[in-house]
Amino acid sequence: MPTTASPNRPLHPRRSRVCYVFLVILTLIFIIAVGFLITWLVTKPKKLHYSLENASVQNFNLTDDNHMSATFKLTIQSHNPNHRISVYYNSVEIYVKFKDQTLAFDTMEPFHQPRMNVTQIDDTLVAQNVAVSKSNGKDLRDQHSLGKIELEVYVKAKVRFKVAVWKSSHRTAHIKCSHATVYLSQSNKSLNSSCEADI
Ligand SMILES: *[C@@H]1O[C@H](CO)[C@@H](O)[C@H](O)[C@H]1NC(C)=O
Ligand SMILES: *[C@@H]1O[C@H](CO)[C@@H](O)[C@H](O)[C@H]1NC(C)=O
Ligand SMILES: *[C@@H]1O[C@H](CO)[C@@H](O)[C@H](O)[C@H]1NC(C)=O
Ligand SMILES: *[C@@H]1O[C@H](CO)[C@@H](O)[C@H](O)[C@H]1NC(C)=O
Ligand SMILES: *[C@@H]1O[C@H](CO)[C@@H](O)[C@H](O)[C@H]1NC(C)=O
């Protein structure tokens, strides 16, 4: 039998080492991917949901030179539908805006929202002699005379997620409740508007 073209000749040793390293890397990537998939399946992250449940304006006063004062009472509902993820809220900032202008601002104490939890966030924001533009002043006056004002409530918060003992890094959550119709004092109509969240 001719022995010149032995089919069992081993591969070039350097090539086989490269092959081996490549295989190890592929296996590692595969294991990491499966790990992520399992974590994902076990935690099944669901979107956090926010809505503006209640809002009212009191002590509304708009002077002739367009300086506004008012007290806004808000109830924002935060819903964490996740079975295994809890949420830490740090440095929560709440803004009440009319069109492009911020009328009132407040910060809230940090809090932790457990799994499968609905939390009501009540806050009172005060606008004190805030200068508004001429056209916004006119729109505010018009809407006020109809007994309701269309505002935007904007919440900016630093959040962290916790799964078992693992905590994620900080992310900034932007929560926007646009076109919130807020009724004037004494009105107890509850509004229920869903907010957009970008986390
Ligand atoms: C509205 O504010 C102005 C200036 O602060 C004050 O003079 C006026 O009395 C206020 N009006 C009401 C109804 O509170
Ligand atoms: C949600 O969590 C807050 C804060 O821990 C707690 O006070 C509240 O009772 C919880 N609500 C529900 C419905 O579990
Ligand atoms: C909304 O706010 C008003 C006034 O603060 C209150 O009387 C009413 O019970 C609140 N409604 C809800 C659903 O929280
Ligand atoms: C609003 O409050 C008044 C008394 O404060 C009550 O008679 C009325 O039923 C309430 N309306 C609603 C929609 O809850
Ligand atoms: C608010 O509306 C959502 C759907 O639009 C509904 O599922 C929820 O029960 C409502 N909440 C209240 C307090 O009316």
XYZ file of N, CA and C and ligand atoms in Angstrom:
667
model
N 0.844 -1.206 0.000
C 0.000 0.000 0.000
C 0.878 1.255 0.000
N 0.517 2.255 -0.797
C 1.344 3.467 -0.790
C 1.110 4.235 0.524
N 2.178 4.786 1.040
C 2.049 5.485 2.326
C 2.235 6.987 2.177
N 2.405 7.451 0.935
C 2.697 8.878 0.736
C 1.534 9.767 1.166
N 0.299 9.376 0.856
C -0.852 10.236 1.170
C -1.657 9.630 2.311
N -1.034 9.558 3.459
C -1.749 8.979 4.590
C -2.909 9.883 5.011
N -4.124 9.371 5.052
C -5.259 10.208 5.436
C -5.275 10.500 6.935
N -4.499 9.768 7.692
C -4.515 9.963 9.138
C -3.442 10.918 9.609
N -2.787 11.587 8.637
C -1.727 12.478 9.081
C -2.358 13.595 9.934
N -1.810 13.857 11.133
C -2.445 14.888 11.975
C -2.341 16.265 11.341
N -3.253 17.147 11.739
C -3.224 18.516 11.229
C -1.951 19.196 11.684
N -1.633 20.232 10.999
C -0.495 21.038 11.406
C -0.716 21.466 12.857
N 0.250 21.292 13.763
C -0.005 21.562 15.185
C -0.468 22.980 15.468
N 0.045 24.004 14.754
C -0.351 25.369 15.053
C -1.813 25.588 14.669
N -2.176 24.973 13.546
C -3.544 25.143 13.083
C -4.510 24.492 14.078
N -4.110 23.366 14.618
C -5.007 22.674 15.532
C -5.157 23.480 16.828
N -4.081 24.185 17.230
C -4.192 25.002 18.450
C -5.162 26.171 18.205
N -5.059 26.788 17.023
C -5.961 27.885 16.678
C -7.409 27.386 16.693
N -7.595 26.204 16.142
C -8.926 25.595 16.106
C -9.453 25.406 17.522
N -8.579 24.931 18.394
C -8.962 24.638 19.764
C -9.391 25.915 20.489
N -8.571 26.976 20.339
C -8.885 28.241 20.992
C -10.223 28.782 20.474
N -10.414 28.667 19.179
C -11.650 29.135 18.550
C -12.861 28.394 19.132
N -12.697 27.077 19.296
C -13.782 26.266 19.837
C -14.111 26.672 21.272
N -13.047 26.912 22.055
C -13.256 27.301 23.452
C -14.019 28.627 23.507
N -13.610 29.574 22.642
C -14.287 30.877 22.625
C -15.750 30.720 22.242
N -15.997 29.911 21.225
C -17.377 29.677 20.779
C -18.213 29.074 21.901
N -17.605 28.088 22.607
C -18.323 27.443 23.698
C -18.647 28.454 24.798
N -17.671 29.327 25.116
C -17.897 30.344 26.146
C -19.031 31.275 25.744
N -19.006 31.723 24.482
C -20.071 32.613 23.997
C -21.414 31.920 24.123
N -21.430 30.649 23.777
C -22.670 29.891 23.841
C -23.179 29.816 25.279
N -22.261 29.517 26.224
C -22.652 29.393 27.632
C -23.193 30.724 28.149
N -22.515 31.834 27.788
C -22.966 33.154 28.242
C -24.348 33.467 27.673
N -24.548 33.145 26.391
C -25.840 33.407 25.748
C -26.939 32.611 26.429
N -26.654 31.349 26.733
C -27.658 30.512 27.401
C -27.945 31.074 28.791
N -26.894 31.569 29.463
C -27.067 32.178 30.787
C -28.009 33.361 30.731
N -27.802 34.238 29.739
C -28.682 35.403 29.570
C -30.113 34.957 29.287
N -30.235 33.948 28.451
C -31.566 33.468 28.081
C -32.292 32.933 29.315
N -31.581 32.171 30.138
C -32.200 31.601 31.337
C -32.594 32.717 32.301
N -31.685 33.692 32.498
C -32.006 34.817 33.381
C -33.257 35.535 32.881
N -33.299 35.755 31.575
C -34.439 36.432 30.958
C -35.731 35.641 31.194
N -35.653 34.313 30.970
C -36.849 33.494 31.118
C -37.301 33.435 32.571
N -36.329 33.394 33.498
C -36.679 33.281 34.907
C -37.287 34.593 35.409
N -36.718 35.736 34.997
C -37.213 37.005 35.520
C -38.356 37.561 34.675
N -38.419 37.199 33.404
C -39.455 37.692 32.476
C -39.764 39.168 32.719
N -38.824 40.069 32.403
C -39.074 41.476 32.717
C -40.313 42.004 32.006
N -41.125 42.703 32.780
C -42.306 43.344 32.202
C -42.154 44.837 32.396
N -42.804 45.577 31.525
C -42.710 47.038 31.601
C -43.348 47.567 32.869
N -42.700 48.581 33.432
C -43.319 49.279 34.550
C -44.398 50.181 33.965
N -45.466 50.346 34.721
C -46.567 51.144 34.196
C -46.902 52.294 35.141
N -47.094 53.455 34.557
C -47.392 54.644 35.359
C -48.668 55.295 34.851
N -49.447 55.833 35.770
C -50.606 56.613 35.340
C -50.843 57.745 36.332
N -51.474 58.771 35.818
C -51.829 59.915 36.655
C -53.260 59.671 37.094
N -53.440 59.409 38.378
C -54.756 58.987 38.859
C -55.634 60.163 39.224
N -55.005 61.220 39.684
C -55.783 62.311 40.244
C -54.943 63.572 40.189
N -55.573 64.658 39.853
C -54.840 65.926 39.841
C -55.829 67.060 40.024
N -55.415 68.049 40.795
C -56.282 69.226 40.961
C -55.424 70.475 41.106
N -56.037 71.608 40.799
C -55.357 72.900 40.963
C -56.111 73.693 42.011
N -55.360 74.283 42.917
C -55.986 75.149 43.909
C -55.253 76.475 43.945
N -55.921 77.483 44.495
C -55.333 78.820 44.674
C -54.747 79.374 43.377
N -55.434 79.110 42.304
C -54.946 79.603 41.012
C -55.036 81.128 40.982
N -53.927 81.753 40.595
C -53.910 83.214 40.494
C -52.950 83.604 39.379
N -53.522 84.281 38.385
C -52.689 84.742 37.276
C -52.834 86.255 37.200
N -51.732 86.967 37.426
C -51.809 88.431 37.456
C -51.845 88.982 36.029
N -52.153 90.267 35.928
C -52.261 90.890 34.604
C -50.928 90.868 33.861
N -49.824 90.911 34.620
C -48.525 90.863 33.940
C -47.991 89.419 33.826
N -48.929 88.464 33.826
C -48.607 87.057 33.560
C -47.636 86.418 34.547
N -47.917 86.639 35.826
C -47.204 85.900 36.860
C -48.215 84.974 37.521
N -47.836 83.709 37.597
C -48.813 82.734 38.029
C -48.460 82.097 39.361
N -49.478 81.889 40.173
C -49.318 81.135 41.415
C -50.415 80.078 41.452
N -50.095 78.905 41.946
C -51.097 77.842 42.048
C -50.529 76.699 42.878
N -51.436 75.887 43.373
C -51.030 74.680 44.101
C -51.571 73.479 43.329
N -50.689 72.571 42.956
C -51.099 71.382 42.206
C -51.010 70.168 43.113
N -52.085 69.397 43.149
C -52.056 68.145 43.912
C -52.147 66.987 42.928
N -51.191 66.108 43.013
C -51.121 65.008 42.055
C -51.074 63.660 42.756
N -51.661 62.674 42.118
C -51.477 61.299 42.555
C -51.016 60.499 41.343
N -49.779 60.039 41.415
C -49.242 59.236 40.327
C -49.188 57.791 40.816
N -49.676 56.900 39.977
C -49.637 55.497 40.365
C -48.531 54.788 39.614
N -47.708 54.082 40.367
C -46.617 53.337 39.779
C -46.900 51.849 39.982
N -46.894 51.111 38.896
C -47.235 49.692 38.960
C -46.034 48.866 38.513
N -45.545 48.021 39.395
C -44.458 47.096 39.042
C -45.053 45.699 38.908
N -45.279 45.231 37.677
C -45.940 43.941 37.493
C -44.986 42.742 37.560
N -43.727 42.978 37.863
C -42.742 41.891 37.798
C -42.754 41.004 39.043
N -42.629 39.711 38.803
C -42.631 38.742 39.900
C -41.288 38.687 40.617
N -40.220 39.015 39.901
C -38.901 38.818 40.509
C -38.041 40.074 40.519
N -38.558 41.162 39.976
C -37.744 42.374 39.905
C -38.360 43.439 40.801
N -37.552 43.997 41.694
C -38.021 45.144 42.458
C -37.241 46.372 41.992
N -37.763 47.539 42.321
C -37.200 48.766 41.756
C -36.852 49.757 42.865
N -35.647 50.280 42.789
C -35.235 51.360 43.688
C -35.347 52.673 42.934
N -36.096 53.619 43.507
C -36.204 54.952 42.920
C -35.345 55.907 43.739
N -34.394 56.525 43.069
C -33.544 57.514 43.736
C -33.724 58.847 43.025
N -33.513 59.924 43.758
C -33.623 61.282 43.224
C -34.786 61.427 42.234
N -35.989 61.377 42.774
C -37.196 61.516 41.962
C -37.545 63.001 41.836
N -37.628 63.482 40.607
C -37.973 64.886 40.363
C -39.296 64.958 39.620
N -40.200 65.785 40.102
C -41.511 65.929 39.463
C -41.670 67.357 38.955
N -42.105 67.477 37.721
C -42.305 68.790 37.107
C -43.751 68.899 36.636
N -44.342 70.078 36.863
C -45.635 70.375 36.246
C -45.367 71.421 35.177
N -45.751 71.092 33.943
C -45.469 72.013 32.839
C -46.746 72.421 32.135
N -46.737 73.639 31.646
C -47.814 74.085 30.766
C -47.158 74.415 29.438
N -47.506 73.636 28.415
C -46.826 73.753 27.136
C -45.317 73.656 27.353
N -44.561 74.671 26.962
C -43.109 74.574 27.050
C -42.552 75.057 28.380
N -43.434 75.540 29.279
C -42.918 76.170 30.494
C -43.145 75.339 31.750
N -42.101 75.270 32.567
C -42.226 74.581 33.852
C -42.858 75.531 34.856
N -43.979 75.105 35.454
C -44.673 75.941 36.423
C -44.252 75.603 37.844
N -44.025 74.313 38.099
C -43.683 73.916 39.462
C -42.792 72.687 39.421
N -42.013 72.533 40.474
C -41.010 71.480 40.524
C -40.904 70.982 41.956
N -40.698 69.699 42.123
C -40.506 69.159 43.468
C -39.635 67.914 43.392
N -38.949 67.619 44.482
C -38.199 66.365 44.537
C -38.813 65.501 45.627
N -38.674 64.196 45.466
C -39.273 63.280 46.429
C -38.222 62.420 47.098
N -38.574 61.902 48.238
C -37.691 60.982 48.954
C -37.500 59.717 48.113
N -36.292 59.152 48.154
C -36.091 57.879 47.450
C -36.988 56.791 48.055
N -37.408 55.859 47.248
C -38.200 54.744 47.791
C -37.929 53.466 47.006
N -38.337 52.378 47.624
C -38.136 51.066 47.018
C -39.498 50.482 46.711
N -39.671 50.032 45.476
C -40.948 49.410 45.122
C -40.768 47.903 45.013
N -41.452 47.147 45.890
C -41.306 45.689 45.872
C -41.868 45.078 44.588
N -41.707 43.768 44.482
C -42.249 43.034 43.330
C -43.768 43.056 43.382
N -44.416 42.982 42.245
C -45.878 42.897 42.158
C -46.561 43.948 43.028
N -46.142 45.191 42.867
C -46.631 46.213 43.798
C -47.197 47.408 43.035
N -48.226 47.978 43.632
C -48.775 49.237 43.125
C -48.575 50.281 44.204
N -47.911 51.356 43.858
C -47.661 52.409 44.842
C -48.275 53.711 44.352
N -48.962 54.394 45.258
C -49.507 55.713 44.939
C -48.514 56.762 45.424
N -48.137 57.643 44.543
C -47.239 58.728 44.916
C -48.073 60.001 44.966
N -48.223 60.557 46.154
C -48.981 61.801 46.304
C -47.994 62.939 46.434
N -48.262 63.992 45.715
C -47.355 65.132 45.844
C -48.127 66.433 45.654
N -47.668 67.443 46.353
C -48.230 68.783 46.210
C -47.132 69.693 45.706
N -47.370 70.329 44.585
C -46.372 71.226 44.004
C -46.921 72.640 44.009
N -46.067 73.576 44.329
C -46.505 74.965 44.424
C -45.778 75.812 43.383
N -46.572 76.519 42.591
C -46.005 77.505 41.671
C -46.177 78.856 42.345
N -45.083 79.594 42.494
C -45.189 80.859 43.202
C -44.676 81.985 42.323
N -45.612 82.770 41.830
C -45.241 83.944 41.054
C -44.312 83.612 39.892
N -44.671 82.573 39.163
C -43.852 82.138 38.035
C -44.213 82.969 36.811
N -43.208 83.549 36.180
C -43.468 84.327 34.971
C -43.787 83.384 33.818
N -44.909 83.617 33.153
C -45.237 82.819 31.969
C -45.286 83.753 30.754
N -45.118 83.160 29.598
C -45.109 83.990 28.391
C -46.509 84.557 28.149
N -46.558 85.600 27.336
C -47.831 86.270 27.059
C -48.862 85.289 26.490
N -48.433 84.481 25.512
C -49.397 83.583 24.855
C -49.813 82.466 25.810
N -48.884 81.971 26.629
C -49.262 80.956 27.616
C -50.194 81.548 28.667
N -49.943 82.813 29.024
C -50.816 83.486 29.979
C -52.243 83.562 29.452
N -52.367 83.890 28.177
C -53.692 83.978 27.566
C -54.366 82.602 27.556
N -53.603 81.564 27.157
C -54.166 80.206 27.114
C -54.567 79.725 28.499
N -53.729 80.040 29.487
C -54.051 79.646 30.869
C -55.347 80.304 31.320
N -55.482 81.609 31.003
C -56.682 82.344 31.393
C -57.918 81.734 30.732
N -57.777 81.419 29.429
C -58.908 80.832 28.695
C -59.314 79.488 29.297
N -58.309 78.636 29.538
C -58.625 77.303 30.067
C -59.177 77.401 31.482
N -58.617 78.319 32.261
C -59.071 78.483 33.646
C -60.538 78.873 33.688
N -60.934 79.734 32.749
C -62.332 80.173 32.743
C -63.271 79.011 32.389
N -62.730 77.968 31.765
C -63.550 76.788 31.458
C -63.484 75.752 32.579
N -62.703 76.052 33.618
C -62.697 75.187 34.797
C -61.693 74.055 34.777
N -60.840 74.028 33.772
C -59.816 72.969 33.749
C -58.605 73.417 32.944
N -57.481 72.873 33.299
C -56.227 73.253 32.646
C -55.533 71.992 32.136
N -55.018 72.092 30.938
C -54.319 70.934 30.382
C -52.816 71.067 30.633
N -52.312 70.184 31.471
C -50.916 70.255 31.874
C -50.148 69.039 31.398
N -48.853 69.103 31.596
C -48.038 67.911 31.401
C -47.296 67.657 32.698
N -47.366 66.431 33.150
C -46.611 66.059 34.353
C -45.439 65.207 33.891
N -44.266 65.615 34.322
C -43.066 64.933 33.878
C -42.259 64.494 35.100
N -41.883 63.241 35.123
C -41.108 62.718 36.253
C -39.773 62.192 35.736
N -38.719 62.622 36.401
C -37.392 62.130 36.054
C -36.836 61.455 37.298
N -36.414 60.221 37.157
C -35.928 59.503 38.338
C -34.736 58.644 37.979
N -33.880 58.443 38.957
C -32.802 57.473 38.790
C -33.308 56.159 39.366
N -33.262 55.102 38.576
C -33.774 53.826 39.068
C -32.711 52.735 38.975
N -32.870 51.755 39.856
C -32.048 50.549 39.806
C -32.982 49.369 39.939
N -32.660 48.300 39.249
C -33.476 47.096 39.356
C -32.756 46.082 40.218
N -33.539 45.309 40.963
C -32.944 44.282 41.803
C -33.609 42.946 41.513
N -32.774 41.960 41.192
C -33.250 40.590 40.991
C -32.483 39.734 41.984
N -33.182 39.126 42.925
C -32.546 38.359 44.006
C -31.480 39.241 44.667
N -30.207 38.896 44.542
C -29.186 39.717 45.207
C -28.461 40.634 44.228
N -28.815 40.525 42.962
C -28.133 41.326 41.945
C -28.843 42.654 41.755
N -28.047 43.746 41.747
C -28.622 45.073 41.502
C -28.042 45.636 40.217
N -28.888 46.181 39.381
C -28.416 46.768 38.124
C -27.760 48.112 38.406
N -27.124 48.672 37.397
C -26.583 50.016 37.549
C -27.734 51.021 37.446
N -27.416 52.276 37.726
C -28.457 53.306 37.660
C -28.877 53.580 36.226
N -30.179 53.767 36.035
C -30.688 54.233 34.759
C -31.586 55.419 35.031
N -31.731 56.267 34.029
C -32.617 57.412 34.201
C -33.964 57.094 33.561
N -35.003 57.239 34.357
C -36.355 57.012 33.852
C -36.992 58.355 33.524
N -37.569 58.447 32.337
C -38.315 59.651 31.949
C -39.778 59.245 31.830
N -40.609 59.804 32.678
C -42.028 59.444 32.667
C -42.830 60.696 32.328
N -43.618 60.594 31.272
C -44.320 61.765 30.766
C -45.814 61.501 30.740
N -46.566 62.321 31.454
C -48.017 62.223 31.400
C -48.490 63.469 30.662
N -48.685 63.321 29.365
C -49.035 64.477 28.541
C -50.544 64.689 28.561
N -50.943 65.868 28.199
C -52.360 66.201 28.063
C -53.163 65.779 29.284
N -52.639 66.079 30.469
C -53.377 65.773 31.685
C -54.334 66.915 31.953
N -55.607 66.610 31.936
C -56.600 67.648 32.203
C -56.828 67.729 33.706
N -56.510 68.881 34.244
C -56.546 69.058 35.690
C -57.695 69.992 36.035
N -58.537 69.534 36.961
C -59.714 70.318 37.290
C -59.441 71.276 38.421
N -60.259 72.314 38.478
C -60.035 73.347 39.480
C -60.555 72.924 40.848
N -60.150 73.686 41.815
C -60.453 73.429 43.223
C -61.868 72.887 43.442
N -61.993 72.066 44.463
C -63.270 71.474 44.859
C -63.715 70.357 43.925
N -63.203 70.379 42.744
C -63.599 69.310 41.831
C -62.966 68.015 42.307
N -63.710 66.959 42.356
C -63.154 65.695 42.809
C -63.221 64.633 41.711
N -63.315 65.113 40.503
C -63.265 64.168 39.389
C -61.881 63.533 39.372
N -61.855 62.242 39.250
C -60.536 61.631 39.167
C -60.220 61.407 37.696
N -59.010 61.710 37.336
C -58.629 61.432 35.958
C -57.735 60.214 35.960
N -57.666 59.592 34.865
C -56.956 58.339 34.805
C -56.246 58.322 33.466
N -55.065 58.921 33.440
C -54.384 58.942 32.161
C -53.068 58.189 32.258
N -52.873 57.360 31.303
C -51.676 56.548 31.254
C -50.483 57.424 30.863
N -49.317 57.121 31.391
C -48.133 57.913 31.101
C -47.158 57.097 30.262
N -46.374 57.815 29.487
C -45.333 57.145 28.700
C -44.071 57.062 29.534
N -43.471 55.904 29.563
C -42.232 55.765 30.331
C -41.103 55.324 29.421
N -39.978 55.970 29.605
C -38.786 55.625 28.838
C -37.674 55.386 29.860
N -37.310 54.119 30.023
C -36.345 53.799 31.074
C -35.095 53.171 30.453
C -53.082 87.319 43.038
O -51.738 87.680 43.230
C -51.545 89.102 43.338
C -50.058 89.379 43.390
O -49.393 88.422 44.194
C -52.269 89.641 44.584
O -52.114 91.017 44.655
C -53.738 89.272 44.450
O -54.422 89.654 45.633
C -53.928 87.799 44.217
N -55.315 87.516 43.964
C -55.981 86.581 44.601
C -57.383 86.404 44.210
O -55.449 85.876 45.471
C -46.374 48.505 47.791
O -45.175 48.824 48.449
C -45.283 49.869 49.401
C -43.898 50.208 49.895
O -43.194 49.085 50.303
C -46.246 49.427 50.513
O -46.392 50.473 51.445
C -47.584 49.084 49.888
O -48.462 48.595 50.871
C -47.424 48.051 48.784
N -48.713 47.915 48.101
C -49.219 46.733 47.760
C -50.530 46.755 47.060
O -48.631 45.685 48.006
C -58.720 62.896 44.054
O -58.423 64.073 44.800
C -59.540 64.597 45.492
C -59.109 65.898 46.126
O -57.866 65.831 46.708
C -59.996 63.550 46.515
O -61.138 64.029 47.198
C -60.368 62.261 45.797
O -60.706 61.252 46.716
C -59.186 61.768 44.956
N -59.595 60.626 44.153
C -58.840 59.532 44.034
C -59.384 58.483 43.138
O -57.770 59.418 44.594
C -67.697 65.093 44.669
O -67.814 65.538 46.009
C -69.121 65.902 46.388
C -69.098 66.416 47.816
O -67.819 66.801 48.201
C -70.013 64.650 46.284
O -71.344 65.001 46.605
C -69.960 64.099 44.869
O -70.671 62.907 44.777
C -68.517 63.831 44.448
N -68.484 63.453 43.043
C -67.817 62.408 42.608
C -67.853 62.155 41.153
O -67.179 61.672 43.371
C -57.442 53.404 34.555
O -57.580 52.965 33.201
C -57.057 51.686 32.983
C -57.201 51.361 31.499
O -57.440 52.494 30.748
C -57.816 50.679 33.853
O -57.271 49.399 33.668
C -57.704 51.084 35.319
O -58.487 50.218 36.127
C -58.197 52.493 35.511
N -58.008 52.919 36.899
C -58.886 53.614 37.583
C -58.534 53.966 38.988
O -59.953 53.968 37.076
